[in-house]
PDB file of C-alpha atoms in Angstrom:
ATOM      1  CA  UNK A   4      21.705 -81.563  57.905  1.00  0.00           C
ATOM      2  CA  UNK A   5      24.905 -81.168  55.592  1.00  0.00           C
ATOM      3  CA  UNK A   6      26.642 -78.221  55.553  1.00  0.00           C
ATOM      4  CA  UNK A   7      26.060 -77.597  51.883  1.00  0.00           C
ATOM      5  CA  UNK A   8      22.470 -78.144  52.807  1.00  0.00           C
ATOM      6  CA  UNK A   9      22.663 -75.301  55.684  1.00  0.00           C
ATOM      7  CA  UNK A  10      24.466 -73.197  53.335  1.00  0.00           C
ATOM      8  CA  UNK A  11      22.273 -73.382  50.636  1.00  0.00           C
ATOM      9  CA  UNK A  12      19.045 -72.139  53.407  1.00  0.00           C
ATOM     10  CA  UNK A  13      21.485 -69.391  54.772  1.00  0.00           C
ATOM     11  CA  UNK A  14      21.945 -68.255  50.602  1.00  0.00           C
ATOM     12  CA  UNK A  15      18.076 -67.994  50.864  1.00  0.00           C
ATOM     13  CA  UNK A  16      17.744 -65.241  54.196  1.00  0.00           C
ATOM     14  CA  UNK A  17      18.284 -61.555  53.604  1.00  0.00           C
ATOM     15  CA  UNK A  18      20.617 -61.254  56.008  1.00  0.00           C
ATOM     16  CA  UNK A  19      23.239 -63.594  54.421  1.00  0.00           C
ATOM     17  CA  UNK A  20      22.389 -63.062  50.633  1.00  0.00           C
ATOM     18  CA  UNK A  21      25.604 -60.764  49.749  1.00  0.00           C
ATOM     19  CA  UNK A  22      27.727 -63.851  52.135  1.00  0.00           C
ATOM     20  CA  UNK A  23      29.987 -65.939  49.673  1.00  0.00           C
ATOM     21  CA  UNK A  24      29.578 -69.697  50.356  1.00  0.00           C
ATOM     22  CA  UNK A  25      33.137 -69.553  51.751  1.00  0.00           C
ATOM     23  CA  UNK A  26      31.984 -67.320  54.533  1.00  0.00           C
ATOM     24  CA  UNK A  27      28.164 -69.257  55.094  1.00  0.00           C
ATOM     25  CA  UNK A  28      30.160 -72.316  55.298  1.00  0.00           C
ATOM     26  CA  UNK A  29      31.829 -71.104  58.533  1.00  0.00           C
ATOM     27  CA  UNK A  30      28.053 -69.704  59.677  1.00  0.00           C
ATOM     28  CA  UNK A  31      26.774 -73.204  58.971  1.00  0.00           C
ATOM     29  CA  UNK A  32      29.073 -74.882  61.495  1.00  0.00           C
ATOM     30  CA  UNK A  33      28.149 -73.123  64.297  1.00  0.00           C
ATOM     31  CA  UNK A  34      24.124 -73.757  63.753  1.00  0.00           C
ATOM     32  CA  UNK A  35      21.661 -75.147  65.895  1.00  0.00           C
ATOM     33  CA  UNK A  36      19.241 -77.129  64.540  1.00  0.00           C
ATOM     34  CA  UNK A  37      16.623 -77.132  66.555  1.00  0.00           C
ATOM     35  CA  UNK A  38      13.116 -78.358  66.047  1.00  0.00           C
ATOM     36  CA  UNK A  39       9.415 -76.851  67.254  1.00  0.00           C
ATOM     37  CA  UNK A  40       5.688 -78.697  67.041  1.00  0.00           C
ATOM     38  CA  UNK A  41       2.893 -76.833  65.664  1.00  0.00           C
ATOM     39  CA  UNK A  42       1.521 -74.429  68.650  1.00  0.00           C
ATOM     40  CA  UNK A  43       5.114 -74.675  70.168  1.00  0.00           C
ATOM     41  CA  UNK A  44       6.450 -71.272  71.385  1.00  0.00           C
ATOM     42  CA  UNK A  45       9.681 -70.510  69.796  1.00  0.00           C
ATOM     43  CA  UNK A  46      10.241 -66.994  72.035  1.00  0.00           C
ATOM     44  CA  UNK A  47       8.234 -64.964  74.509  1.00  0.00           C
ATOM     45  CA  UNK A  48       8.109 -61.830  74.719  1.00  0.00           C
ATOM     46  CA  UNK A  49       9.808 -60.379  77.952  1.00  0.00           C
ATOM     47  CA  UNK A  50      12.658 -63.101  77.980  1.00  0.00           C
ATOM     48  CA  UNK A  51      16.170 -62.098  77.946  1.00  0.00           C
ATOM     49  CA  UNK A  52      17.556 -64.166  75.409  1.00  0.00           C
ATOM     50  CA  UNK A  53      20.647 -63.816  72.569  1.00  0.00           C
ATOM     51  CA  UNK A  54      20.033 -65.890  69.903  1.00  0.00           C
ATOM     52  CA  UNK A  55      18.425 -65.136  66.359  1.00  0.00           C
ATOM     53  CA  UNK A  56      16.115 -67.986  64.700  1.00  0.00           C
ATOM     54  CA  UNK A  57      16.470 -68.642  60.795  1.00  0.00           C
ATOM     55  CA  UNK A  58      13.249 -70.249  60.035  1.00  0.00           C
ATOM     56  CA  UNK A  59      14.075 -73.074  57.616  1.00  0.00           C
ATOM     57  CA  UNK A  60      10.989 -74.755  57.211  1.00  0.00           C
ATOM     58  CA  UNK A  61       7.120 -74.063  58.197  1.00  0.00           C
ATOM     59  CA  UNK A  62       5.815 -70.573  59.320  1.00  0.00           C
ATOM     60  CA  UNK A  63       5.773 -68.879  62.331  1.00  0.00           C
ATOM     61  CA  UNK A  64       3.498 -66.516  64.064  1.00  0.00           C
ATOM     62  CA  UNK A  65       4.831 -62.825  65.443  1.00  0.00           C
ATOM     63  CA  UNK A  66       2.458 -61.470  67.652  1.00  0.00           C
ATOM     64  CA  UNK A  67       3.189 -57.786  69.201  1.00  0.00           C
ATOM     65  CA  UNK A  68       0.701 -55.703  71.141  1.00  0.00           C
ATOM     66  CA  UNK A  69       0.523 -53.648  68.017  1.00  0.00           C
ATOM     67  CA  UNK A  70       0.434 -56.124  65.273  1.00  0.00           C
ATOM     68  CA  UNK A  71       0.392 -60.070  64.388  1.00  0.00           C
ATOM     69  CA  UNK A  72       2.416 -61.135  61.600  1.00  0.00           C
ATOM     70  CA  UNK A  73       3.157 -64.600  59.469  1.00  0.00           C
ATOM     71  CA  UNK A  74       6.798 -65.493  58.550  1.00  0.00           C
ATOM     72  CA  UNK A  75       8.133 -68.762  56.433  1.00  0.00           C
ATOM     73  CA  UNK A  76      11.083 -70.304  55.426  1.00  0.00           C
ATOM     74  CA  UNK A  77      14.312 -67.733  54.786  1.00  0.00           C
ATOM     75  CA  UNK A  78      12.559 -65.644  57.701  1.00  0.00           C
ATOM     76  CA  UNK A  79      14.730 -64.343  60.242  1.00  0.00           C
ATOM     77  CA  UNK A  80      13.563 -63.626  64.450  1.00  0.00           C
ATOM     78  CA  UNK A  81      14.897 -62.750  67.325  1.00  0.00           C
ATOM     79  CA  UNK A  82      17.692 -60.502  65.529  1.00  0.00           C
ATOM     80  CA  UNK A  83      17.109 -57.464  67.933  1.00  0.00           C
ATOM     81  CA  UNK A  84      18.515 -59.661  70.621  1.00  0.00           C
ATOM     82  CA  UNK A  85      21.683 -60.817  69.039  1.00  0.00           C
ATOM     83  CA  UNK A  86      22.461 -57.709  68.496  1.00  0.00           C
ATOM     84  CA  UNK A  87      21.173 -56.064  72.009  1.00  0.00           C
ATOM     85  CA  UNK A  88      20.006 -58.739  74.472  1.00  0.00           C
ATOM     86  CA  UNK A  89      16.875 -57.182  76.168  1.00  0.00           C
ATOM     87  CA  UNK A  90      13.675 -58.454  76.741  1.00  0.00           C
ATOM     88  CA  UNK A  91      12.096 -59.913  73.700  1.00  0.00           C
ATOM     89  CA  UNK A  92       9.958 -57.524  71.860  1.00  0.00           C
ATOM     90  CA  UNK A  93       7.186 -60.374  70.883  1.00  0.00           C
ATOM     91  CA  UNK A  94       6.140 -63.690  71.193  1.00  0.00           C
ATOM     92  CA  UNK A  95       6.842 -66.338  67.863  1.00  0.00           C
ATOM     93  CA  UNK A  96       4.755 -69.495  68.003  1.00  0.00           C
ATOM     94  CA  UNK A  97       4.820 -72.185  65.318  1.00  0.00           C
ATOM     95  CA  UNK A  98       2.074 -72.538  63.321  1.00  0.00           C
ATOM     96  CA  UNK A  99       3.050 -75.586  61.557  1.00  0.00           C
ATOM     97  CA  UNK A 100       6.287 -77.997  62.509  1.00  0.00           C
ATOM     98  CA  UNK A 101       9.108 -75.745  62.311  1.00  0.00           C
ATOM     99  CA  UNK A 102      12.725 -76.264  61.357  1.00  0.00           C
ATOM    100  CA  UNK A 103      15.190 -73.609  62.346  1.00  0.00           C
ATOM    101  CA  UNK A 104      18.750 -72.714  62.679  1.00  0.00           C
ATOM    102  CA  UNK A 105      19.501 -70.764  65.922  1.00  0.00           C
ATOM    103  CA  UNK A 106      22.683 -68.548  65.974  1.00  0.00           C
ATOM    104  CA  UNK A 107      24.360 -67.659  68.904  1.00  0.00           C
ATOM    105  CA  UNK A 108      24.923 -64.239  70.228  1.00  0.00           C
ATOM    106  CA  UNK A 109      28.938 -64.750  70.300  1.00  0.00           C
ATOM    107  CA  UNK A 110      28.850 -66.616  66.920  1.00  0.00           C
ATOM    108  CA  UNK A 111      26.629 -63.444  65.613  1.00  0.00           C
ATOM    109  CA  UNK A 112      29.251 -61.197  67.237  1.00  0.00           C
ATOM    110  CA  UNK A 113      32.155 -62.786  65.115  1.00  0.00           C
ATOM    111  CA  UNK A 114      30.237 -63.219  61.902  1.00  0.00           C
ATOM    112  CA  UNK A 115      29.460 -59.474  62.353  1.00  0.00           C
ATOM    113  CA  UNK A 116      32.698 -58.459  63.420  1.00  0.00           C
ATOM    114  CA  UNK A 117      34.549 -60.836  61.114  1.00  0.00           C
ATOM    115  CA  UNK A 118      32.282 -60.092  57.522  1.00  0.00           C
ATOM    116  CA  UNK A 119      31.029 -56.555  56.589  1.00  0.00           C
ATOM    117  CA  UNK A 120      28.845 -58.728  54.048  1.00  0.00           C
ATOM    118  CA  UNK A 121      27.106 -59.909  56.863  1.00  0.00           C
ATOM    119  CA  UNK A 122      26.743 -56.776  58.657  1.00  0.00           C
ATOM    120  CA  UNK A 123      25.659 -55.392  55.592  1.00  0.00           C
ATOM    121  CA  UNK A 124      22.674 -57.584  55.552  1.00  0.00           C
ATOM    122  CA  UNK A 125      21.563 -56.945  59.244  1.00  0.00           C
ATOM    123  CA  UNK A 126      21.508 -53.671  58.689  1.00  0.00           C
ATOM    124  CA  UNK A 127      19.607 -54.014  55.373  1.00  0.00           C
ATOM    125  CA  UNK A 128      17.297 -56.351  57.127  1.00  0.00           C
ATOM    126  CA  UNK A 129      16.570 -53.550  59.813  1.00  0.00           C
ATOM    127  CA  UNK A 130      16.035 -50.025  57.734  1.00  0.00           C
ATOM    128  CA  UNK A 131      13.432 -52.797  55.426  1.00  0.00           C
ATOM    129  CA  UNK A 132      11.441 -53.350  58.854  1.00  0.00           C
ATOM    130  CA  UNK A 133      11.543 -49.739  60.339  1.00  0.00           C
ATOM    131  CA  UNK A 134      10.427 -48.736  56.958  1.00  0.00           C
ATOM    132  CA  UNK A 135       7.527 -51.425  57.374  1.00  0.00           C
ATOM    133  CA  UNK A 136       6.813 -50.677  60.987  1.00  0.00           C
ATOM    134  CA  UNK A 137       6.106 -47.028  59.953  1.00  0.00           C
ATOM    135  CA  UNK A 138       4.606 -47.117  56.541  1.00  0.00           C
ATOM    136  CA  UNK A 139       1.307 -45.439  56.779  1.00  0.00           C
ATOM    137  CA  UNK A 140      -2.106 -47.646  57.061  1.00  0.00           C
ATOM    138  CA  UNK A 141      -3.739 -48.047  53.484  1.00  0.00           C
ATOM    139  CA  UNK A 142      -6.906 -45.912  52.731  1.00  0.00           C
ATOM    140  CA  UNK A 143      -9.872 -48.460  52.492  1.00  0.00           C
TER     141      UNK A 143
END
């Protein structure tokens, strides 16, 4: 994939929305593009791992103890252990054939370190899921 083409999937994910092109550009280079078949497990939960998936095509399954969840394209996992690599908090599976970018721990680091923009993001990213993780269940 082009760069413009990985820069114009990063300008799609949360994390990276507030990044100027400049900046994604730089991101972009130090991608992995990796590929997954449907059913293939992307992360387990347990491993020790320091990477972050962006999910650039097809949708992925999250499954906790406490709670299963579908992500798509622009979808971001794994970010807990770029930031703090401990064992993995869930186990993603592909439910269809998935494209994704994975970022590095050390190119996270420097991003991070290197772009408040970016940091910005992350943390934007995080408060949106604590605040999801503890909303209260829906009277039905």
């Amino acid at each position: 994939m082009l760069t413009v083409e990985r820069v114009a999937h990063l300008r799609r994910v949360a994390l990276f929305s507030a990044t100027p092109d400049r900046v994604l550009a730089g991101v972009a280079g130090v991608l992995d593009e990796v590929s997954f078949a449907k059913g293939e497990v992307l992360m387990h939960e347990g491993d020790i791992e320091d990477w972050l998936f962006v999910v650039v095509r097809g949708r992925v399954q999250v499954t906790r103890v406490d709670r299963v969840v579908e992500m798509g394209d622009g979808s971001v996992v794994g970010e807990l252990a770029a930031l703090d690599p401990r064992p993995r908090t869930a186990t993603v599976t592909a439910l269809d054939p998935v494209t994704a970018f994975r970022l590095t721990k050390p190119a996270f680091d420097e991003a991070v370190r290197t772009r408040p923009e970016i940091a910005l993001g992350v943390i934007t990213e995080l408060v949106r899921r604590i605040r999801e993780t503890h909303r209260p269940p829906a009277n039905g």
